[in-house]
Amino acid sequence: MATVSVSASPQFDPSPLPFESNTSKSQSNSQTPQSLHLSLLNQCKTTKHLQQIHAHMIKTQHQRHVSKLLTSICLSPVGPMDYALSIFSRIDGPDIFTWNTMIRGYIRISAPHQSLLLFAQMLESSVFPNAYTFPFVLKACAHLSSIHRGRSVHAQLLKHGLASDLHISTALISFYAACGDPEAAHQVFVKCPYTTTSGALWNAVISGFVKSGHSKHALELFDQMLQIEGEEVRADGITIVSALSACADLGALDAGEWIHDYAIKNGIRLDVFVGTALVEVYAKCGCIELACKVFDEMCERNVMSWTVMIRGLAMCGHGGDALALFSNMIEEGVKPDGITFLGVLSACSHSGLVDEGRRIFSSMTRDFGIVPKSEHYSCMADLLSRAGMLSEAIEFIETMPLEPDAALWGSMLSACRRNPKEVKLAEYVAGHLMEIEPYNDATYVLLSNIYAYNNRWDDVARVRKLMKQRAIRKTPGCSFIEVNGVIHEFIAGDRSHPRFEEIYGMVEEVTLKLEESGYVMDTSEVLLDIEEDEKRSSLLLHSEKLALAFGLISTHSLTSVRIVKNLRVCNDCHTMMKDVSRVYQREIVLRDRNRFHRFRDGSCSCSDFW
């Protein structure tokens, strides 16, 4: 008997089998009970039907195909696992196939803990896992982000000599990527003997690198895959979606357009998934017109397609258009989900549409039965605080039915940064954040910025000392720019680029030229109490300024300069970008952590509201 505890007993339904119409009865006369049961299981569509077939098996004393019944329950979208467990617990000495079926069933219902418990009990029962067991177990570890358990499983499969199995290698790559260890994923990949014969393996590693935030490496792997492309290794829709996602992360417009052309030329169907990925890459590269064109041409759209388009419009500052598209979505009968409402509320927040935001927030539960989560409350607090309604935002947070989380307090601290005279409020908000996330560097940096703006250098030093005591390091600014299909990465103060002397020279040249036209450097956010010249030198080394300088010396004067930054752009860099667009007559598209900024003729699409 299996050792798993039984949580529910099977409830048999003795009523006639649902498939026993006159036709099926006449056919069943020529069938054995076993073949009849198999035939009925293949047609089964509801839990009630499964229970009736099980009852019929017991009634006719033909339980030979109980493993088939168990498989039907575990793999059916409607199969209840407590019912499967009650059957499994009555099997005397279940074989490896039955154990695998149960482990897989709990993966289906997103119950990874139960899958791992069954795996442990299987080992205790001296049933040895096989090549089909480990992919399910690794998937359970990935669901739990349990790197230690996954490594233990990796050691076990090495012990059993299964490390070179294709499906296991693919599962290992996906596991390590999901747990944020792309280096381990890549080690598994390069050691696998199937890199020249399995497109699925390439898909796993490319997708894994994208999901773990290593999109530049993902595109490099995609390029390597195309170089060995043949009958067995060929990019498909899954590959294209992953590669486009990498382009979207990096703001790599040229690469995204090339992949779009590649998909068309190679007959890869632009289905709802590829189409949605294309909308996202164009939107995240600031080409909202191209995103709209692809969206309009899509033959099939799902809720995610609409959501991506709405979020793209919101990020690019087209709040009114985002709300209009949301209305069209409702009119076409597409029901929005919680993610859609995040996009719509974000559109309201970035465009200062307070009344519309309140109305939409209220409609979530009233009209669509969606209970707001912490992220939705965070959007509403952000909307109110961006509009300067800080007192109302605090009241909203303190009366909400959920416990405020770090994201919500973080949006409030960002609002205090936009209103740096609100020192007391900033300290109140930062206190809550430090309790929830004591090691998040952004809290300390934002509070230091506010202190620095008010020349409270003793408080700045106190915050820096606290960071040092807690071993917290500020996340360095990092910017990406694509030139001639190559992604260039710049870190604040970086001198590793082969053309760093030209780049630094260009930064100085641009600064002097702008100062002649009236530009004054804003040093208020420099976190050190140092001389103005030193503050000036520090600001000149910001990663987006280095990327901009490289773009100016490396591209044609009529070409837009496109930059992606991992952090929020500072006030001085924002002002400088506006002046560069005016003096050099260059369009600059900058995507920071919060939104898009399109600089043209001395102004920004965000209207200085970010």
XYZ file of C-alpha atoms in Angstrom:
610
model
C 0.000 0.000 0.000
C 1.208 3.511 -0.725
C 2.209 5.459 2.385
C 0.582 8.784 1.435
C -2.116 9.864 3.888
C -5.665 9.919 2.516
C -7.398 13.295 2.655
C -10.711 12.172 1.145
C -12.510 8.925 0.373
C -13.857 8.333 -3.119
C -17.534 9.064 -3.550
C -18.873 6.588 -6.083
C -21.839 7.442 -8.229
C -23.765 4.241 -9.141
C -25.944 5.946 -11.770
C -25.707 4.775 -15.405
C -22.559 5.669 -17.253
C -23.001 8.919 -19.230
C -21.836 7.393 -22.479
C -24.254 4.468 -22.395
C -26.587 5.635 -25.136
C -28.356 3.036 -27.269
C -25.503 3.179 -29.752
C -22.778 2.777 -27.158
C -24.667 -0.064 -25.469
C -24.904 -1.991 -28.713
C -21.227 -1.388 -29.341
C -20.296 -2.366 -25.809
C -21.848 -5.796 -26.295
C -18.888 -6.657 -28.527
C -16.339 -5.151 -26.124
C -14.655 -6.706 -23.120
C -15.155 -4.812 -19.818
C -11.512 -3.762 -19.896
C -11.684 -2.286 -23.421
C -15.004 -0.625 -22.549
C -13.464 1.074 -19.536
C -10.509 2.292 -21.602
C -12.847 3.606 -24.282
C -14.981 5.449 -21.731
C -11.933 6.947 -19.993
C -10.734 8.357 -23.310
C -14.101 10.132 -23.693
C -14.322 11.373 -20.094
C -14.915 15.110 -19.626
C -16.054 15.659 -16.021
C -15.196 14.491 -12.514
C -18.622 12.887 -12.214
C -17.932 10.761 -15.292
C -14.602 9.603 -13.803
C -16.328 8.594 -10.576
C -19.024 6.692 -12.453
C -16.441 4.745 -14.434
C -14.568 3.915 -11.238
C -17.799 2.713 -9.642
C -18.489 0.547 -12.691
C -14.993 -0.964 -12.439
C -15.619 -1.927 -8.812
C -19.133 -3.190 -9.527
C -17.937 -5.442 -12.355
C -14.761 -6.373 -10.467
C -12.548 -5.132 -13.292
C -10.023 -2.761 -11.703
C -7.172 -3.830 -13.920
C -7.063 -0.406 -15.549
C -7.062 1.605 -12.330
C -3.692 3.117 -13.363
C -5.366 4.417 -16.521
C -8.140 5.867 -14.360
C -5.535 7.516 -12.133
C -3.786 9.003 -15.175
C -7.084 10.382 -16.453
C -7.722 12.084 -13.110
C -4.200 13.468 -12.678
C -3.923 14.879 -16.190
C -7.506 16.054 -16.614
C -8.110 19.799 -16.171
C -11.086 18.871 -13.950
C -9.475 15.937 -12.128
C -9.521 16.400 -8.319
C -6.208 15.341 -6.771
C -7.768 14.413 -3.430
C -9.801 11.803 -5.317
C -6.654 10.631 -7.132
C -4.846 10.376 -3.788
C -7.626 8.243 -2.304
C -7.261 5.781 -5.204
C -3.452 5.873 -5.117
C -3.335 5.114 -1.356
C -5.200 1.838 -1.960
C -2.760 0.537 -4.578
C -0.541 -2.216 -3.246
C 3.048 -1.480 -4.279
C 2.553 1.270 -6.900
C 5.074 1.130 -9.721
C 7.237 3.977 -10.999
C 4.658 4.941 -13.632
C 1.993 5.417 -10.957
C 4.300 7.474 -8.731
C 5.246 9.682 -11.704
C 1.585 10.168 -12.540
C 0.791 11.408 -9.041
C 3.831 13.701 -8.899
C 2.829 15.156 -12.260
C -0.772 15.591 -11.116
C 0.234 17.807 -8.206
C 2.377 19.881 -10.564
C -0.760 20.382 -12.677
C -2.652 21.965 -9.782
C 0.385 24.030 -8.698
C 0.989 22.058 -5.514
C 4.779 21.553 -5.701
C 5.158 20.750 -1.992
C 2.940 17.669 -2.416
C 4.936 16.627 -5.486
C 8.188 16.739 -3.532
C 6.590 14.904 -0.596
C 5.521 12.094 -2.922
C 9.014 11.999 -4.436
C 10.541 11.587 -0.963
C 8.048 8.819 -0.083
C 8.777 7.100 -3.381
C 12.484 6.966 -2.498
C 11.641 5.649 0.973
C 9.587 2.905 -0.707
C 12.731 1.812 -2.620
C 11.172 2.720 -5.951
C 13.976 4.161 -8.064
C 13.190 7.277 -10.138
C 13.596 7.153 -13.887
C 14.094 9.687 -16.700
C 10.413 10.674 -16.525
C 10.488 11.377 -12.782
C 13.171 14.049 -12.610
C 11.668 16.635 -15.013
C 8.496 16.733 -12.851
C 10.493 16.980 -9.619
C 12.711 19.743 -11.021
C 9.602 21.602 -12.109
C 8.314 21.420 -8.528
C 11.620 22.829 -7.257
C 11.406 25.628 -9.844
C 7.855 26.495 -8.712
C 9.190 26.857 -5.169
C 12.374 28.668 -6.289
C 14.159 26.122 -4.106
C 17.708 26.142 -5.420
C 18.978 23.851 -2.632
C 16.378 21.133 -3.269
C 16.971 21.369 -7.007
C 20.705 20.937 -6.578
C 20.037 17.892 -4.404
C 17.851 16.458 -7.169
C 20.608 17.268 -9.668
C 23.031 15.255 -7.541
C 20.600 12.325 -7.444
C 20.141 12.189 -11.188
C 23.907 12.324 -11.625
C 24.094 9.371 -9.245
C 21.563 7.476 -11.363
C 23.477 8.292 -14.568
C 20.647 10.306 -16.124
C 22.334 13.707 -16.495
C 22.747 13.351 -20.253
C 19.055 12.692 -20.910
C 17.589 15.367 -23.205
C 14.376 15.961 -21.243
C 16.221 16.068 -17.939
C 18.820 18.499 -19.309
C 16.018 20.742 -20.562
C 14.300 20.603 -17.167
C 17.588 21.379 -15.383
C 18.170 24.430 -17.565
C 14.649 25.689 -16.895
C 15.053 25.042 -13.161
C 18.329 26.930 -12.766
C 17.054 29.818 -14.872
C 13.843 30.055 -12.807
C 15.926 30.155 -9.616
C 18.123 32.972 -10.895
C 21.287 30.965 -11.601
C 21.863 31.411 -15.360
C 25.500 30.366 -15.062
C 24.491 26.912 -13.818
C 21.865 26.734 -16.582
C 24.517 27.534 -19.160
C 26.899 24.908 -17.725
C 24.209 22.253 -18.112
C 23.567 23.466 -21.648
C 27.162 23.353 -22.867
C 27.665 19.880 -21.376
C 24.551 18.462 -23.018
C 25.276 16.304 -26.095
C 22.084 17.432 -27.843
C 22.942 21.087 -28.572
C 23.152 20.349 -32.305
C 20.018 18.200 -32.449
C 17.418 19.747 -30.116
C 15.669 23.036 -30.701
C 13.790 22.545 -27.405
C 17.097 22.674 -25.538
C 17.986 26.008 -27.149
C 14.512 27.335 -26.363
C 14.935 26.398 -22.702
C 18.268 28.157 -22.277
C 17.284 31.279 -24.254
C 13.983 31.582 -22.386
C 15.770 30.947 -19.105
C 18.239 33.758 -19.649
C 15.429 36.177 -20.510
C 13.423 35.257 -17.416
C 16.471 35.640 -15.163
C 17.182 39.142 -16.485
C 20.154 38.273 -18.703
C 18.597 39.367 -21.963
C 21.847 40.406 -23.629
C 23.227 36.888 -23.199
C 19.908 35.480 -24.429
C 20.270 37.362 -27.726
C 23.858 36.128 -28.064
C 22.599 32.548 -27.660
C 19.831 33.202 -30.179
C 22.478 34.341 -32.672
C 24.513 31.172 -31.983
C 21.418 29.056 -32.553
C 20.818 30.639 -35.959
C 24.416 29.919 -36.955
C 23.936 26.141 -36.542
C 20.324 26.169 -37.738
C 19.299 23.091 -39.665
C 16.513 20.524 -39.853
C 16.806 19.530 -36.194
C 17.670 22.917 -34.681
C 15.402 25.626 -36.044
C 13.884 28.700 -34.475
C 10.130 28.374 -33.937
C 7.425 30.535 -32.416
C 8.674 29.819 -28.899
C 12.199 30.931 -29.829
C 10.920 34.094 -31.485
C 8.818 35.078 -28.466
C 11.832 34.661 -26.143
C 14.148 36.602 -28.456
C 11.610 39.418 -28.827
C 11.199 39.545 -25.046
C 14.976 39.998 -24.754
C 14.822 42.848 -27.279
C 12.001 44.459 -25.303
C 14.038 44.293 -22.082
C 17.067 45.890 -23.743
C 15.209 48.377 -25.927
C 16.943 46.762 -28.922
C 14.782 48.080 -31.763
C 17.066 47.053 -34.643
C 17.308 43.482 -33.355
C 13.537 43.373 -32.804
C 12.819 44.525 -36.357
C 15.309 41.978 -37.730
C 13.638 39.158 -35.765
C 10.236 40.351 -37.045
C 11.504 40.100 -40.642
C 13.129 36.727 -39.922
C 9.841 35.317 -38.624
C 7.979 36.464 -41.744
C 10.630 35.177 -44.176
C 10.838 31.781 -42.459
C 7.106 31.181 -42.369
C 6.764 31.415 -38.587
C 3.097 32.095 -37.945
C 2.409 35.447 -36.315
C -0.042 33.952 -33.850
C -1.379 35.655 -30.747
C 1.831 34.949 -28.796
C 4.285 36.184 -31.441
C 2.004 39.129 -32.226
C 1.791 40.128 -28.564
C 5.582 39.862 -28.212
C 5.978 42.157 -31.239
C 3.582 44.705 -29.749
C 5.594 44.624 -26.529
C 8.991 45.039 -28.190
C 7.867 48.015 -30.286
C 6.091 49.613 -27.334
C 9.076 49.119 -25.020
C 11.373 50.603 -27.650
C 9.233 53.726 -27.761
C 7.852 53.022 -31.258
C 4.238 53.210 -30.181
C 3.049 53.765 -33.762
C 4.580 50.438 -34.867
C 3.136 48.733 -31.813
C -0.338 50.017 -32.714
C 0.124 48.868 -36.332
C 1.018 45.304 -35.300
C -1.834 45.256 -32.772
C -4.376 46.402 -35.378
C -3.171 43.761 -37.858
C -3.395 40.840 -35.397
C -6.033 38.331 -36.510
C -6.388 37.000 -32.988
C -6.014 38.918 -29.727
C -6.332 37.708 -26.160
C -6.529 39.620 -22.900
C -2.735 39.787 -22.700
C -2.526 41.370 -26.179
C -4.893 44.143 -25.103
C -3.074 44.545 -21.796
C 0.371 44.870 -23.414
C -0.937 47.517 -25.809
C -2.611 49.462 -22.991
C 0.556 49.342 -20.885
C 2.654 50.438 -23.852
C 0.451 53.488 -24.401
C 0.632 54.259 -20.677
C 4.440 54.053 -20.572
C 4.753 56.352 -23.571
C 2.548 59.011 -21.991
C -0.605 58.387 -24.038
C -2.955 58.040 -21.073
C -6.071 59.120 -22.960
C -5.408 56.640 -25.772
C -4.838 53.866 -23.207
C -8.235 54.551 -21.630
C -9.903 54.651 -25.052
C -8.361 51.279 -25.934
C -9.570 49.879 -22.619
C -13.115 50.965 -23.536
C -12.763 49.259 -26.948
C -11.618 46.097 -25.216
C -14.761 46.040 -23.061
C -16.983 46.754 -26.078
C -15.487 43.773 -27.933
C -16.405 41.491 -25.045
C -12.869 40.824 -23.802
C -12.944 40.621 -20.017
C -10.007 42.433 -18.385
C -8.011 40.787 -15.622
C -6.058 42.201 -12.714
C -2.975 42.849 -14.880
C -5.078 44.843 -17.334
C -6.272 47.105 -14.536
C -2.681 47.669 -13.447
C -1.952 48.976 -16.939
C -5.040 51.206 -16.996
C -4.370 52.630 -13.524
C -0.740 53.209 -14.515
C -1.982 55.192 -17.534
C -4.075 57.358 -15.213
C -1.139 57.795 -12.837
C 1.367 58.867 -15.504
C -1.117 61.284 -17.057
C -2.542 62.788 -13.865
C -6.069 61.460 -14.560
C -7.216 61.305 -10.940
C -10.999 61.186 -11.449
C -10.718 58.538 -14.172
C -8.418 56.489 -11.944
C -10.888 56.572 -9.073
C -13.718 55.511 -11.374
C -11.758 52.624 -12.881
C -10.541 51.424 -9.467
C -14.141 51.314 -8.216
C -15.295 49.443 -11.330
C -12.877 46.549 -10.734
C -15.042 44.902 -8.091
C -18.386 46.473 -8.974
C -18.421 45.642 -12.698
C -15.887 42.834 -13.140
C -15.758 41.018 -9.792
C -11.984 41.527 -9.456
C -10.814 42.073 -5.888
C -8.015 44.699 -5.884
C -4.624 43.429 -4.781
C -1.819 45.343 -3.161
C -0.466 46.342 -6.599
C -3.742 48.074 -7.462
C -3.775 49.975 -4.188
C -0.172 50.942 -4.898
C -1.211 52.367 -8.291
C -3.957 54.411 -6.652
C -1.577 55.758 -3.995
C 0.894 56.608 -6.758
C -1.858 58.359 -8.744
C -2.839 60.525 -5.767
C 0.725 61.303 -4.711
C 1.841 62.209 -8.246
C -1.026 64.674 -8.371
C 0.343 66.314 -5.213
C -2.428 64.887 -3.000
C -0.006 63.425 -0.445
C -2.300 63.687 2.583
C -5.097 61.886 0.744
C -2.635 59.232 -0.439
C -1.491 58.532 3.128
C -5.104 58.361 4.311
C -5.885 55.967 1.446
C -3.008 53.694 2.491
C -3.874 53.700 6.189
C -7.537 52.813 5.563
C -7.049 50.167 2.846
C -8.204 46.619 3.765
C -4.776 45.088 3.025
C -1.516 45.496 4.871
C 0.601 47.985 2.859
C 3.577 46.279 1.227
C 6.989 47.539 0.142
C 5.863 48.474 -3.379
C 3.111 50.687 -2.005
C 5.325 52.506 0.500
C 7.977 52.745 -2.225
C 5.625 54.649 -4.500
C 4.960 57.052 -1.627
C 8.685 57.593 -1.042
C 9.110 58.352 -4.746
C 6.340 60.931 -4.370
C 8.262 62.493 -1.482
C 11.269 62.725 -3.776
C 9.154 64.750 -6.188
C 8.186 66.925 -3.196
C 11.552 67.050 -1.381
C 10.381 69.602 1.201
C 8.174 66.873 2.733
C 11.006 65.587 4.934
C 8.830 64.449 7.853
C 6.576 62.458 5.551
C 9.609 60.932 3.812
C 11.010 59.800 7.157
C 7.644 58.294 8.125
C 7.371 56.369 4.849
C 11.034 55.283 4.861
C 10.573 53.929 8.391
C 7.834 51.586 7.182
C 9.955 50.506 4.201
C 12.986 49.732 6.359
C 10.832 47.495 8.551
C 9.509 45.535 5.559
C 12.683 45.473 3.415
C 15.625 46.432 5.638
C 18.179 45.642 2.913
C 16.613 47.397 -0.083
C 19.135 50.029 -1.165
C 16.523 52.171 -2.957
C 14.941 53.258 0.342
C 18.200 54.564 1.742
C 19.194 56.265 -1.509
C 15.849 58.048 -1.893
C 15.889 59.234 1.713
C 19.484 60.422 1.269
C 18.451 62.323 -1.869
C 15.754 64.144 0.085
C 18.177 64.994 2.893
C 20.773 66.164 0.360
C 18.223 68.401 -1.387
C 17.593 70.104 1.959
C 21.345 70.345 2.770
C 20.934 68.066 5.794
C 24.352 66.505 5.379
C 24.519 65.070 8.896
C 21.397 63.059 8.099
C 22.886 61.991 4.764
C 25.969 60.741 6.630
C 23.753 58.948 9.153
C 21.916 57.081 6.373
C 25.187 56.186 4.637
C 26.577 54.873 7.932
C 23.470 52.738 8.403
C 23.923 51.326 4.896
C 27.527 50.473 5.696
C 26.569 48.771 8.973
C 23.997 46.639 7.128
C 26.381 45.950 4.221
C 23.941 47.554 1.751
C 25.386 48.751 -1.537
C 23.708 51.161 -3.890
C 22.629 49.514 -7.148
C 24.836 51.091 -9.822
C 23.166 52.916 -12.661
C 23.290 50.870 -15.866
C 22.257 51.962 -19.364
C 22.000 50.101 -22.673
C 22.175 51.515 -26.181
C 21.940 49.610 -29.463
C 24.173 50.740 -32.334
C 24.271 48.816 -35.625
C 22.616 45.814 -34.023
C 25.138 45.595 -31.158
C 24.078 46.194 -27.536
C 26.495 48.419 -25.593
C 26.264 48.522 -21.804
C 27.451 51.401 -19.631
C 27.813 51.512 -15.839
C 28.081 54.802 -13.958
C 31.718 55.882 -14.097
C 32.537 53.067 -16.526
C 35.881 53.146 -18.355
C 35.763 49.627 -19.798
C 34.398 50.595 -23.224
C 37.086 50.551 -25.951
C 36.115 54.111 -26.946
C 35.830 55.505 -23.407
C 38.224 58.414 -24.126
C 36.078 59.596 -27.045
C 32.945 59.103 -24.956
C 34.242 61.127 -22.005
C 35.451 63.812 -24.369
C 32.000 63.998 -25.934
C 30.346 64.308 -22.514
C 32.541 67.327 -21.742
C 31.923 68.841 -25.171
C 28.145 68.452 -24.876
C 28.115 69.913 -21.361
C 30.112 73.000 -22.378
C 27.944 73.562 -25.442
C 24.756 73.288 -23.388
C 26.099 75.651 -20.715
C 26.658 78.243 -23.430
C 22.946 78.013 -24.242
C 21.840 78.389 -20.621
C 22.009 74.895 -19.154
C 22.827 74.836 -15.431
C 23.797 71.529 -13.856
C 21.491 70.400 -11.017
C 23.714 69.007 -8.253
C 20.976 68.741 -5.606
C 20.816 64.952 -5.770
C 24.532 64.279 -5.298
C 24.681 62.392 -1.991
C 28.035 63.733 -0.774
C 28.865 67.022 0.917
C 31.678 67.869 -1.482
C 32.783 70.817 -3.595
C 30.647 71.818 -6.594
C 33.373 70.784 -9.043
C 33.403 67.299 -7.561
C 29.600 67.124 -7.706
C 29.800 68.172 -11.355
C 32.320 65.426 -12.136
C 30.112 62.860 -10.386
C 27.042 63.821 -12.427
C 28.981 63.672 -15.707
C 29.630 59.958 -15.092
C 25.976 58.872 -14.977
C 25.418 55.873 -17.214
C 22.734 57.498 -19.402
C 25.083 60.428 -20.158
C 27.810 57.991 -21.251
C 25.316 56.097 -23.415
C 24.067 59.361 -24.922
C 27.604 60.509 -25.748
C 28.352 57.164 -27.396
C 25.125 57.427 -29.401
C 26.019 60.938 -30.606
C 29.469 59.896 -31.858
C 28.328 56.568 -33.325
C 25.113 57.310 -35.212
C 23.951 59.528 -38.049
C 22.722 62.980 -37.122
C 19.205 62.132 -38.335
C 18.983 58.943 -36.243
C 17.115 58.773 -32.957
C 19.223 57.854 -29.930
C 17.535 55.112 -27.885
C 18.641 54.358 -24.333
C 17.343 51.993 -21.635
C 18.256 52.586 -17.977
C 17.736 50.264 -15.003
C 16.985 53.101 -12.545
C 14.896 56.263 -12.531
C 16.537 59.057 -14.521
C 17.738 61.870 -12.260
C 16.611 65.488 -12.595
C 19.886 66.689 -14.082
C 20.081 63.943 -16.733
C 16.457 64.631 -17.648
C 17.177 68.344 -18.090
C 20.334 67.618 -20.055
C 18.490 65.272 -22.441
C 15.924 67.973 -23.166
C 18.640 70.515 -23.936
C 20.593 68.065 -26.125
C 17.456 67.386 -28.182
C 17.140 71.144 -28.743
C 20.779 72.107 -29.339
C 21.782 69.033 -31.377
C 18.379 68.581 -33.026
C 18.347 64.890 -32.141
C 15.397 62.866 -30.937
C 16.289 60.946 -27.775
C 14.145 58.096 -26.471
C 14.981 57.076 -22.922
C 13.219 54.299 -21.016
C 13.925 54.342 -17.314
C 12.508 52.152 -14.547
C 9.235 54.102 -14.473
C 8.328 55.120 -18.010
C 9.353 56.421 -21.442
C 10.785 59.846 -22.118
C 10.814 61.093 -25.700
C 12.879 64.259 -25.973
C 12.239 66.531 -28.928
C 13.112 70.207 -29.478
C 13.827 70.815 -25.791
C 10.756 69.169 -24.299
C 9.865 65.694 -23.011
C 6.777 63.596 -23.655
C 6.375 63.112 -19.890
C 5.809 66.878 -19.424
C 8.322 66.650 -16.543
C 5.886 64.382 -14.707
C 7.658 61.120 -13.922
